[in-house]
Coordinates of C-alpha atoms and ligand atoms in Angstrom, one line a residue:
X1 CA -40.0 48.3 -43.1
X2 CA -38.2 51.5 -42.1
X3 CA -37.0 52.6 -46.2
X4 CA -34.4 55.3 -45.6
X5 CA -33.1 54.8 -49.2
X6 CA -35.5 54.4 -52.5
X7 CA -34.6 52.7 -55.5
X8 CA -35.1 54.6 -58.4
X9 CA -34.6 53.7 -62.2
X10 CA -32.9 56.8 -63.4
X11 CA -31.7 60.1 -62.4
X12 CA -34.1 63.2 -62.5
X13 CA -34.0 66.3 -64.5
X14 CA -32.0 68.6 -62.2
X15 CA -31.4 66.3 -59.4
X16 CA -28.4 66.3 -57.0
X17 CA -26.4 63.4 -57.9
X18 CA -23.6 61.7 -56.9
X19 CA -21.3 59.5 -59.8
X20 CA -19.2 56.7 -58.6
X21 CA -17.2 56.1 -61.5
X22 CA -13.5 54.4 -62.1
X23 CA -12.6 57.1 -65.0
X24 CA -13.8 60.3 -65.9
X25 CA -14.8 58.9 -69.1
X26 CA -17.3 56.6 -67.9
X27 CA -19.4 59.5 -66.8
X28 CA -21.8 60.0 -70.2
X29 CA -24.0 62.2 -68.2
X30 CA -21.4 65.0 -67.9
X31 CA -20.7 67.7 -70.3
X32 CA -17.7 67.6 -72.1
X33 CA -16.2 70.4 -70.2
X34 CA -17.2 68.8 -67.1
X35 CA -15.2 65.4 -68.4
X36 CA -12.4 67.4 -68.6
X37 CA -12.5 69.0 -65.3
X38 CA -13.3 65.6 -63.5
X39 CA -10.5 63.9 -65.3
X40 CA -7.7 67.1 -64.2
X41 CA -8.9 66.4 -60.4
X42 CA -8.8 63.0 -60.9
X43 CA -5.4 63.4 -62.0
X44 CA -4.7 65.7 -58.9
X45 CA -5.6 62.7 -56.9
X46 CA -8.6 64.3 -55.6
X47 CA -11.2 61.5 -55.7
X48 CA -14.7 63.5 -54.3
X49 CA -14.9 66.3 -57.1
X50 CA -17.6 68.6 -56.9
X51 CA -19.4 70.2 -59.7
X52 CA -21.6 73.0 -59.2
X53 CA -24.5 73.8 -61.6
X54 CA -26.0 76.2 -60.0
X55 CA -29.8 74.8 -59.5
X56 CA -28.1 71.3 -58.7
X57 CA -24.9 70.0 -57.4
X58 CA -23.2 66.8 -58.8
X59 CA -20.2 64.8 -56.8
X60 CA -18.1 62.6 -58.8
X61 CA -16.3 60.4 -56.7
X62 CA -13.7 57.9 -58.4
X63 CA -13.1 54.4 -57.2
X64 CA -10.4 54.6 -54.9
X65 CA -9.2 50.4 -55.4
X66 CA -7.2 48.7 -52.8
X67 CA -5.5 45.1 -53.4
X68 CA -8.0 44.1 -50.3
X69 CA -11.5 44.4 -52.0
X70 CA -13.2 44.8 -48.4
X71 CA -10.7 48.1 -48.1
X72 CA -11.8 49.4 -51.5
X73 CA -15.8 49.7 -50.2
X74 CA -14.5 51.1 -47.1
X75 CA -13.2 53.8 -48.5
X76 CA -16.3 54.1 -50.5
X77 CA -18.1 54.6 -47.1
X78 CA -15.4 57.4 -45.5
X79 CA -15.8 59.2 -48.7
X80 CA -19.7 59.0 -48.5
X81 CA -19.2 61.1 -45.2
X82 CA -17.5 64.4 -46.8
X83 CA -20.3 64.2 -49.5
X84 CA -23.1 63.8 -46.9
X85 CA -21.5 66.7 -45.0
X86 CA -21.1 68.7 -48.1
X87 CA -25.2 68.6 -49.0
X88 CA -26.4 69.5 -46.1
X89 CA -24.0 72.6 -45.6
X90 CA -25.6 73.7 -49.5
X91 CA -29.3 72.7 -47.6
X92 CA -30.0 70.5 -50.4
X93 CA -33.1 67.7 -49.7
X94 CA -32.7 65.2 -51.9
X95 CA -29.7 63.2 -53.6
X96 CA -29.6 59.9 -56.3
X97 CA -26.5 58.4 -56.1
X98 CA -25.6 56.3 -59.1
X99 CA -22.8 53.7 -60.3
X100 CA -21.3 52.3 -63.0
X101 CA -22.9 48.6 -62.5
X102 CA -20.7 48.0 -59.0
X103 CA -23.5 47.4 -56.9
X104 CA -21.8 46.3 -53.6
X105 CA -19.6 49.2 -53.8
X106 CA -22.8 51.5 -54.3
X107 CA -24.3 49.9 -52.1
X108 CA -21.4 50.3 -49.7
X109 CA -21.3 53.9 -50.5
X110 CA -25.2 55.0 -49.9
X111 CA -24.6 52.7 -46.1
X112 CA -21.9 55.2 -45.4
X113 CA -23.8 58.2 -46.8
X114 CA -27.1 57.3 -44.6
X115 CA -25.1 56.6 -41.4
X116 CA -23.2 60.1 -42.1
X117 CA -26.8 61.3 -41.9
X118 CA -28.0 60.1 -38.8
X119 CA -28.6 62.5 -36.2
X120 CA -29.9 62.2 -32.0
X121 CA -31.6 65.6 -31.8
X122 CA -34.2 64.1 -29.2
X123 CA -32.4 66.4 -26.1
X124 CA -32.1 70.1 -28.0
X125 CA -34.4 72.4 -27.7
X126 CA -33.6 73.7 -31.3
X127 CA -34.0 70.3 -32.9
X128 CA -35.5 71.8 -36.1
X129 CA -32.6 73.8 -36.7
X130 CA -29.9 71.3 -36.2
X131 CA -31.7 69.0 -38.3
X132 CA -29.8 67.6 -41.5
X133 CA -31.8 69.2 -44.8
X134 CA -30.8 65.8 -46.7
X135 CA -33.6 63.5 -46.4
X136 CA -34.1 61.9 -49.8
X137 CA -31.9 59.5 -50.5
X138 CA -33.1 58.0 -54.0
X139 CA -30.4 55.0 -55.4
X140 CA -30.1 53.9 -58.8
X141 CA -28.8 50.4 -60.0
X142 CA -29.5 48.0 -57.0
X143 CA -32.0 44.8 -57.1
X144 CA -35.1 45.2 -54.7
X145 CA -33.5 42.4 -52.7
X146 CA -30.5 44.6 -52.3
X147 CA -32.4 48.4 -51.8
X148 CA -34.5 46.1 -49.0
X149 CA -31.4 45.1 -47.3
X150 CA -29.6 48.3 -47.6
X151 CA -32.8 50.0 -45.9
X152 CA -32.8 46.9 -42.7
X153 CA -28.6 47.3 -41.8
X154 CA -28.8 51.0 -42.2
X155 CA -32.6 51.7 -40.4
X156 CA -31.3 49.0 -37.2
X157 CA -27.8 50.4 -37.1
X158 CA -29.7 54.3 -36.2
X159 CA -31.8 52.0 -33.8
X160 CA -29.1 50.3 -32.1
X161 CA -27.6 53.9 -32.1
X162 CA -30.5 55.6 -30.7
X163 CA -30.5 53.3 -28.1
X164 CA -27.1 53.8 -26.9
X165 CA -27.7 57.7 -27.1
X166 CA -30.8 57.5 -24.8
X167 CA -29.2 57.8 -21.0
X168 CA -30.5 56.3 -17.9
X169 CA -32.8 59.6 -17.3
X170 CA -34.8 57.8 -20.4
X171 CA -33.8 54.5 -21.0
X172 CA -34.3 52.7 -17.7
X173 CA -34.3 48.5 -18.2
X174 CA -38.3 48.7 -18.1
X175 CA -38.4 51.3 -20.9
X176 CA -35.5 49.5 -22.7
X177 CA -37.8 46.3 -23.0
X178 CA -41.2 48.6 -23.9
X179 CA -39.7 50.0 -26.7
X180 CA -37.9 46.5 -27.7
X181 CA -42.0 45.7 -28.0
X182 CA -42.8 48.4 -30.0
X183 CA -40.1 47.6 -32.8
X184 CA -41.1 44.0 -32.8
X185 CA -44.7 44.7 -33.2
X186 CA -43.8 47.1 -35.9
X187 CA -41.0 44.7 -37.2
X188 CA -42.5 41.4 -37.0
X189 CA -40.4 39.8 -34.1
X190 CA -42.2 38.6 -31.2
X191 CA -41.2 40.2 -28.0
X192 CA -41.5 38.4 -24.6
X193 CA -40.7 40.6 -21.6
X194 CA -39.8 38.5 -18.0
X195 CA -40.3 41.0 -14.9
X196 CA -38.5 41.0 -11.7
X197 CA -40.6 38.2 -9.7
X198 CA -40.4 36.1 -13.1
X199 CA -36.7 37.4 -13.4
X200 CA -36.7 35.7 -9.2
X201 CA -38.7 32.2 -10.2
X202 CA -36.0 31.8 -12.3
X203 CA -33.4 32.3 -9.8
X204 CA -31.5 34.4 -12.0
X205 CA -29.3 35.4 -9.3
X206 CA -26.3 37.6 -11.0
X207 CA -28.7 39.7 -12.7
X208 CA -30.8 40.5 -9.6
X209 CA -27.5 40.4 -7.8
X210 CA -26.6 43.5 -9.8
X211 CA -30.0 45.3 -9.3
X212 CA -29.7 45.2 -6.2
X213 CA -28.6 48.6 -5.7
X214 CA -31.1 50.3 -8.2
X215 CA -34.5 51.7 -7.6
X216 CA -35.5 50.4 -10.7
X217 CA -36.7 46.9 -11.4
X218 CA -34.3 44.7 -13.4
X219 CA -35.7 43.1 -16.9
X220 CA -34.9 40.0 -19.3
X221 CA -36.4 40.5 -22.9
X222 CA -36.4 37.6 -25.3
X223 CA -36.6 38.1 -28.9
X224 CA -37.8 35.7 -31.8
X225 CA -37.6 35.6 -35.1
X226 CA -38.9 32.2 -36.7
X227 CA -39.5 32.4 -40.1
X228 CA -41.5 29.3 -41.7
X229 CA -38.5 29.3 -44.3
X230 CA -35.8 29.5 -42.1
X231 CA -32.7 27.0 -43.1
X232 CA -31.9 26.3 -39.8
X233 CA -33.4 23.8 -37.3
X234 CA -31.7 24.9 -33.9
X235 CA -31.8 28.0 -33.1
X236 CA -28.9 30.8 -33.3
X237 CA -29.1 32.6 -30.0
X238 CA -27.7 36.3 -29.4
X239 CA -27.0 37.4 -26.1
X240 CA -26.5 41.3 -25.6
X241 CA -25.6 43.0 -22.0
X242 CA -27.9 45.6 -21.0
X243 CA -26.4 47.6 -18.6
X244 CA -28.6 50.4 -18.9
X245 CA -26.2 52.7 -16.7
X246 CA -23.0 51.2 -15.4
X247 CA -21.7 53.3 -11.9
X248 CA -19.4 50.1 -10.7
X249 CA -21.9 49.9 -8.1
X250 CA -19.7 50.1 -4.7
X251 CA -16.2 49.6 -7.0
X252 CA -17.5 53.2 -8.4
X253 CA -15.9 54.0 -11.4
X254 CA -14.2 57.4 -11.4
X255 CA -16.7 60.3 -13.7
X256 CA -14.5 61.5 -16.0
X257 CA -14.0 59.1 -19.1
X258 CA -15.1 56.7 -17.4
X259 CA -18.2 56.9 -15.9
X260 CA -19.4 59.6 -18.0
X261 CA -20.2 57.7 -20.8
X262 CA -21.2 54.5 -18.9
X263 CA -24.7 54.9 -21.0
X264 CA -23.4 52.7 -23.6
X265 CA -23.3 50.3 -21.1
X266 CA -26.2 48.3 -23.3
X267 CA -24.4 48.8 -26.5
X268 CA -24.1 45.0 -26.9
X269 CA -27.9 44.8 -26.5
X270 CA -28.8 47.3 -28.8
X271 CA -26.4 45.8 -31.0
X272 CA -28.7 42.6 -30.7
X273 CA -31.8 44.5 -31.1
X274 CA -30.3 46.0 -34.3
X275 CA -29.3 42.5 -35.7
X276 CA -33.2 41.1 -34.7
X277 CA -34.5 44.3 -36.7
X278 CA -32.3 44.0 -39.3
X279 CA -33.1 40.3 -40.1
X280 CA -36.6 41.0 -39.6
X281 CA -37.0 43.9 -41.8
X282 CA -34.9 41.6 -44.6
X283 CA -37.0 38.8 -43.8
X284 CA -33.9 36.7 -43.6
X285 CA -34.9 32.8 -43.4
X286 CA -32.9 32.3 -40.5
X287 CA -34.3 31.5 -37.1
X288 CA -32.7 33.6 -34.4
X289 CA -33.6 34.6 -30.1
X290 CA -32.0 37.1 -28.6
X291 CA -31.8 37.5 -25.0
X292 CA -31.6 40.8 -23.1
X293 CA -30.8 40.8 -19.7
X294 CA -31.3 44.6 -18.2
X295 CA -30.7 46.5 -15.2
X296 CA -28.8 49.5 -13.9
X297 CA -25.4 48.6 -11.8
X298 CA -25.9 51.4 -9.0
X299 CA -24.4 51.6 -5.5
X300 CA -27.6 51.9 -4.0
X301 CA -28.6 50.9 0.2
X302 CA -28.9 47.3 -0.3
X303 CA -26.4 47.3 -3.6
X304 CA -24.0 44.0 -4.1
X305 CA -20.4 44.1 -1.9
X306 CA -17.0 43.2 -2.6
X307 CA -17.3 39.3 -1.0
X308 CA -20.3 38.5 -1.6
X309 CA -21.4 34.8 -2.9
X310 CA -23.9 35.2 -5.5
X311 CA -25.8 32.0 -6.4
X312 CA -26.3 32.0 -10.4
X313 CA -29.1 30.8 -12.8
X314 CA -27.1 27.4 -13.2
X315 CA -26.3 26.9 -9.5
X316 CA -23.0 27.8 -9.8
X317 CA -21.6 30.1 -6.6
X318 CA -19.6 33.4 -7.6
X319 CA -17.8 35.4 -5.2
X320 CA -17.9 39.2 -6.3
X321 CA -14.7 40.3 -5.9
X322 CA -15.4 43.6 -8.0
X323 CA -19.0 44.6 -8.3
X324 CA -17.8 46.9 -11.6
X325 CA -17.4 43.3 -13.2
X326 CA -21.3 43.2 -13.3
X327 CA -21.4 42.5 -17.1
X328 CA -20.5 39.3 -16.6
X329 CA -22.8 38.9 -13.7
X330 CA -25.7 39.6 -15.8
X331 CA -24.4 37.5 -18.6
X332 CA -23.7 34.5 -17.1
X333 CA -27.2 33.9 -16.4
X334 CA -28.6 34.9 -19.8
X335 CA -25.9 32.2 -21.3
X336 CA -27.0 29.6 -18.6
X337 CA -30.8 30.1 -20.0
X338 CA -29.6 29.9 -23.2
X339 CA -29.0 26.3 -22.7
X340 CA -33.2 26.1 -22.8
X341 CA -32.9 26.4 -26.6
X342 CA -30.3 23.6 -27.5
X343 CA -28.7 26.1 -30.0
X344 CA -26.6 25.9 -33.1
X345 CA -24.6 28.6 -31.9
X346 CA -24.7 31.0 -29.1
X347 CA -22.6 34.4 -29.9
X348 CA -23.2 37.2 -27.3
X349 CA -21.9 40.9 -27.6
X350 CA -21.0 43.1 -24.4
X351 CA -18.9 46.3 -23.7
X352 CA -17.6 43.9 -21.4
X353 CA -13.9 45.2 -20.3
X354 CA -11.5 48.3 -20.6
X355 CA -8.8 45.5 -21.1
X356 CA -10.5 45.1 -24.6
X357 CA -11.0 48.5 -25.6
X358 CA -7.1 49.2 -24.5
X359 CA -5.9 46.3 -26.3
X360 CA -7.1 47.4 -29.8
X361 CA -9.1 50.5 -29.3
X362 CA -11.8 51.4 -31.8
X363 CA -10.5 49.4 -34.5
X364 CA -12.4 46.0 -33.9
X365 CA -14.3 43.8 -31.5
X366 CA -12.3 41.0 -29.9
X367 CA -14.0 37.8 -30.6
X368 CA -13.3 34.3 -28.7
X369 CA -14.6 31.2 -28.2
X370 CA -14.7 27.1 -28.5
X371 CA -17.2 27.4 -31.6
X372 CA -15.6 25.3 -34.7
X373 CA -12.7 27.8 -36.8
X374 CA -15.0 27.3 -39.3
X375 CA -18.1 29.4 -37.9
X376 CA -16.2 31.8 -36.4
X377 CA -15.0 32.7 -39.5
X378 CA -17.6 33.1 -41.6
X379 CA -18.1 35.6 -38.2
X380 CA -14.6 36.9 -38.8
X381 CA -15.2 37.6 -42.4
X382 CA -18.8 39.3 -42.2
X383 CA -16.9 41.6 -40.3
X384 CA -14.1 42.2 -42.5
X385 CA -16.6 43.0 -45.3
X386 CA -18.8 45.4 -43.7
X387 CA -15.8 46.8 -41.6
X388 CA -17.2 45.8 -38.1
X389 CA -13.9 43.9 -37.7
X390 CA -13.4 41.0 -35.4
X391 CA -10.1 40.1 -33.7
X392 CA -10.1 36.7 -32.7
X393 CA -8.4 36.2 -29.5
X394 CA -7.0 32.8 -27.8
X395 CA -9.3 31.1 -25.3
X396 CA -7.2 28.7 -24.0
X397 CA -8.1 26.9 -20.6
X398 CA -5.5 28.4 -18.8
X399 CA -6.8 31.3 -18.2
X400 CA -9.8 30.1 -16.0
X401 CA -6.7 29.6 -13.4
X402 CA -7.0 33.0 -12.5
X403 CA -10.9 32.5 -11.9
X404 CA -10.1 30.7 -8.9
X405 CA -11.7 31.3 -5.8
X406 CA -10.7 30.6 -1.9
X407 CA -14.5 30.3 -1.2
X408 CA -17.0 29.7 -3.7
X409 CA -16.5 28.1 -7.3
X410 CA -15.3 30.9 -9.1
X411 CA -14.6 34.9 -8.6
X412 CA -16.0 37.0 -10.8
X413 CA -12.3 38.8 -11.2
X414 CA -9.7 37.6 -13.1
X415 CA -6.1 39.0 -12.7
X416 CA -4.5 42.1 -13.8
X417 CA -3.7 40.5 -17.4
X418 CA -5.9 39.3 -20.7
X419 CA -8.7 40.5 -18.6
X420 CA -11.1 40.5 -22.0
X421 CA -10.1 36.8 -21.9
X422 CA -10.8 35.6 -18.1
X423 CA -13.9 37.5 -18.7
X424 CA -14.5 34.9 -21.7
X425 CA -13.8 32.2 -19.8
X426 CA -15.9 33.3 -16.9
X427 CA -18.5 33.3 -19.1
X428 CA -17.9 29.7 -20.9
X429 CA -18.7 28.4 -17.3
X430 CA -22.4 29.3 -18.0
X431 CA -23.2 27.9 -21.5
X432 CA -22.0 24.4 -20.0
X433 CA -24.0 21.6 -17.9
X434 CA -22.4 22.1 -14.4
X435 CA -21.7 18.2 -14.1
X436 CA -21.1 17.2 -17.8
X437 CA -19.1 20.5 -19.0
X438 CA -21.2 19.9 -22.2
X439 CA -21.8 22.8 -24.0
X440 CA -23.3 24.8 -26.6
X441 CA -20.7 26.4 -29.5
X442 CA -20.2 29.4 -28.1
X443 CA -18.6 32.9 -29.4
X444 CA -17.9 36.2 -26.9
X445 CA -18.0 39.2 -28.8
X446 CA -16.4 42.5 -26.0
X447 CA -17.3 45.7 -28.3
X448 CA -16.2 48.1 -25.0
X449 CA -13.7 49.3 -27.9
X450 CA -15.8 50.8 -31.0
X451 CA -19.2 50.5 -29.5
X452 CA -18.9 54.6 -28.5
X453 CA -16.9 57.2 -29.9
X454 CA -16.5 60.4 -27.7
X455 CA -15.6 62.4 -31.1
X456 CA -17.3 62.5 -34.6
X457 CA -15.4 59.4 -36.7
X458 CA -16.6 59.8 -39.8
X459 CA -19.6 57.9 -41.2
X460 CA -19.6 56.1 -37.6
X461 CA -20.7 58.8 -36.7
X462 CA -20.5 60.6 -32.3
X463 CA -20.9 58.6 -29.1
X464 CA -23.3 55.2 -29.7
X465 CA -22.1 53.5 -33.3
X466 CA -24.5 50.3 -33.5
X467 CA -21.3 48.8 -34.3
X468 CA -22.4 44.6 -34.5
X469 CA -25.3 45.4 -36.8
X470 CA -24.2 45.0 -40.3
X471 CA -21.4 42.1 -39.4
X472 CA -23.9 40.0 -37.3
X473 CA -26.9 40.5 -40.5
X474 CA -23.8 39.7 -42.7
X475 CA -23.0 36.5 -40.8
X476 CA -26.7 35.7 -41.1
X477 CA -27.0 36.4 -44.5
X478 CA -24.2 33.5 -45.4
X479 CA -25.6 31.9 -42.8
X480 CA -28.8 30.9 -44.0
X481 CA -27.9 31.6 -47.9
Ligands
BES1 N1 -18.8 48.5 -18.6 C1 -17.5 48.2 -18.2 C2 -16.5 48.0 -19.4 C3 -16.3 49.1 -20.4 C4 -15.2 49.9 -20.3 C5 -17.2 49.4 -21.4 C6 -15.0 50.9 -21.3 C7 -17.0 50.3 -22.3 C8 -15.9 51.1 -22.2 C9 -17.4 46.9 -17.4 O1 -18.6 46.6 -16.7 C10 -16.3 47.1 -16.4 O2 -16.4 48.0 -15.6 N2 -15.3 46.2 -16.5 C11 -14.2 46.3 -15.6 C12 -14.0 44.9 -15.2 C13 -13.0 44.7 -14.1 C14 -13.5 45.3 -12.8 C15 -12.6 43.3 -14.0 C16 -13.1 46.9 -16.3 O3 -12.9 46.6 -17.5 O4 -12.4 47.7 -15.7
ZN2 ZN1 -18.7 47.6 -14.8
ZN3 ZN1 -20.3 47.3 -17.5

């Protein structure tokens, strides 16, 4: 267990605190005086008021209620990130933060105080110096059950984030799946790593399609957590893209905001990653896979062409009409091997398309699929509580028309509209029997919208996000409840 946070029974003599309070006069711990002030500000509709007391700091920060209840610990979170800020410009260590008997807005408020922390300082030289001085973050009012799942959604959110911040120069598909062994051995997941000739007896032909062009071998990690209590018989499978580094391969993207950032090309893995650490660390008794298919989409000597058929995992033939569409490539046969498991649900989470991320930006991942309304939205509400949104989008039939190919089964290019949708459907192809069309329930999650922010956005913090995380170990949580 990575503990970040530490439950603590009471506030310390002289200790930096932070009071979540609905009114001023809830606060007993405060002077009189201090009442008074906190109520004026309060009044002033400032709802973060500072107090300084010389040896310690206290921040009172008032309740700030919204008719949407999910809205109301948001904004618990985006005030958590000024706080945060605040201690480590005074170079203060250590912080309790304590409530008036609200613990999911609490705890809502120390998850947005410890992401605000997180830092990737792996690449400066002057690490040290750049380092946040808060690193005690004590908590006082939550259950164990609670402080233990506080500490898995916020340690596998910084993982999933330190993922996406490692580039290609580190985080080749080989490394990617080394250090996915290392967290399960220290997390208690077992790890199983395929390697390119395995990857080839499998005949998992889009993702060696895409490697073609890379120098480095391609990977396909598989993940297990398979708890003796788990509530579930079949298993849930996640499916996360890892595109360690995404060029466009021969369709080359264009550098600038665009191919730049094309790191975060795996942020649907690491999302994936995140969610196995998280409901390993919590112990949740829910038994989960994940699949990780990995490799670098490159332009290399013998790299995948415009025309080319591809024959995929399931037998199906794909003509490549656009070798930048490699997600789905890589996907499709991680989906088609999913079929091994006879699941309860298959969900899978890619930075798939820019039609996603230009459709509704950073706001929320677009969710599809032909799993019952029901499950998709306990999916749809995990995110609304922990502010990982989903949108659900249509996934009607229709659009597979524009998956039609003049020579093989399907293209792997739909047309110049709903292109997060054709890339759905694509998919669906995959997580059915060829001859039967029987299929697994099935959800695609595209994150290409908030899985990387090129500016700091508040507690989300700059460039990878972990955004999938805390919805996905929220829809486990009600899952197996
Ligand atoms: N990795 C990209 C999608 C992406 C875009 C992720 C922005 C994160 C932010 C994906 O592989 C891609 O290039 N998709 C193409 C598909 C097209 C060729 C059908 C796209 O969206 O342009
Ligand atoms: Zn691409
Ligand atoms: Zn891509």
């Amino acid at each position: 267990m990575r503990e970040i946070v530490k439950g603590v029974a009471s506030i310390g003599e002289g200790e930096n605190q932070i009071l979540i309070c609905k009114a001023a006069s809830d606060l007993s711990t405060l002077s009189a005086d201090e009442q008074k002030f906190v109520q004026a500000q309060f009044e002033a509709k400032n709802d973060t008021v500072y107090l300084n007391r010389l040896n310690s700091h206290v921040f009172v920060y008032q309740i700030k209620e919204d008719d949407n209840g999910n809205k109301t610990l948001e904004n618990a979170r985006l005030a958590s990130h000024g706080i945060c800020k605040k201690l480590n410009a005074l170079k203060q260590t250590s912080v309790t933060v304590s409530g008036n008997g609200n613990s999911a807005l609490l705890y809502a408020f120390t998850e947005g105080f410890s992401l605000s922390n997180y830092q990737f300082l792996k690449y400066f030289s002057d690490a040290d110096k750049r380092k946040n001085t808060v690193k005690d973050i004590s908590i006082v009012g939550l259950s164990d059950t609670e402080i233990t799942h506080l500490n898995a959604v916020i340690s596998s959110t910084c993982i999933a984030r330190d993922f996406v911040n490692e580039p290609l120069s580190y985080l080749t598909a080989e490394q990617y799946a080394h250090d996915m062994m290392d967290l399960g051995e220290e997390l208690g997941f077992k790890v199983e790593v395929f390697n390119k000739s395995k990857i080839q007896a499998l005949k998992m032909g889009g993702l060696l399609a895409v490697n073609l062009g890379s120098p480095n071998p391609p990977t396909f990690s598989i993940l297990e957590w398979n708890p003796e209590n788990a509530t579930n018989e079949k298993p849930y499978v996640l499916v996360g893209k890892g595109v360690v580094y995404d060029t466009g391969g021969v369709s080359l993207k264009p550098t600038a905001m665009s191919m730049d950032y094309m790191k975060c090309d795996m942020g649907g893995s690491a999302a994936v990653v995140g969610a196995m650490a998280a409901i390993a660390q919590a112990k949740l008794p829910v038994r989960v896979v994940a699949l990780i298919p990995a490799t670098e989409n490159r332009p290399g000597g013998n790299a995948y062409v415009p025309g080319d058929v591809i024959e995929m995992h399931n037998g199906m033939k794909v003509e490549v009409l656009n070798t930048d569409a490699e997600g789905r490539m890589i996907m499709a046969d991680a989906l088609s091997y999913a079929r091994n498991y006879d699941p309860e649900l298959v969900m899978d989470l890619a930075t798939l398309t820019g039609s996603a991320a230009r459709a509704i930006g950073d706001q929320a991942m677009i969710s599809m699929g032909n799993a019952p309304q029901e499950v998709h939205d306990i999916l749809v509400d995990a995110g609304n509580k922990t502010y990982e949104r989903f949108a659900q989008f249509p996934f009607w039939d229709e659009y597979k028309d524009q998956l039609k190919s003049r020579v093989a089964d399907i293209t792997n290019l739909g047309g110049a509209e709903a292109g997060m949708i054709t890339a759905g459907k694509f998919l669906e192809y995959f997580t059915q029997d060829t001859e039967t069309k029987k299929g697994y329930p099935y959800i695609h999650i595209d994150i290409a919208g908030p899985a990387f922010n090129h500016a700091e956005k508040n507690y989300r913090g700059i460039e990878g996000t972990g955004v999938g995380v805390r919805s996905l170990f929220e829809f486990f949580k009600s899952v197996s409840a």
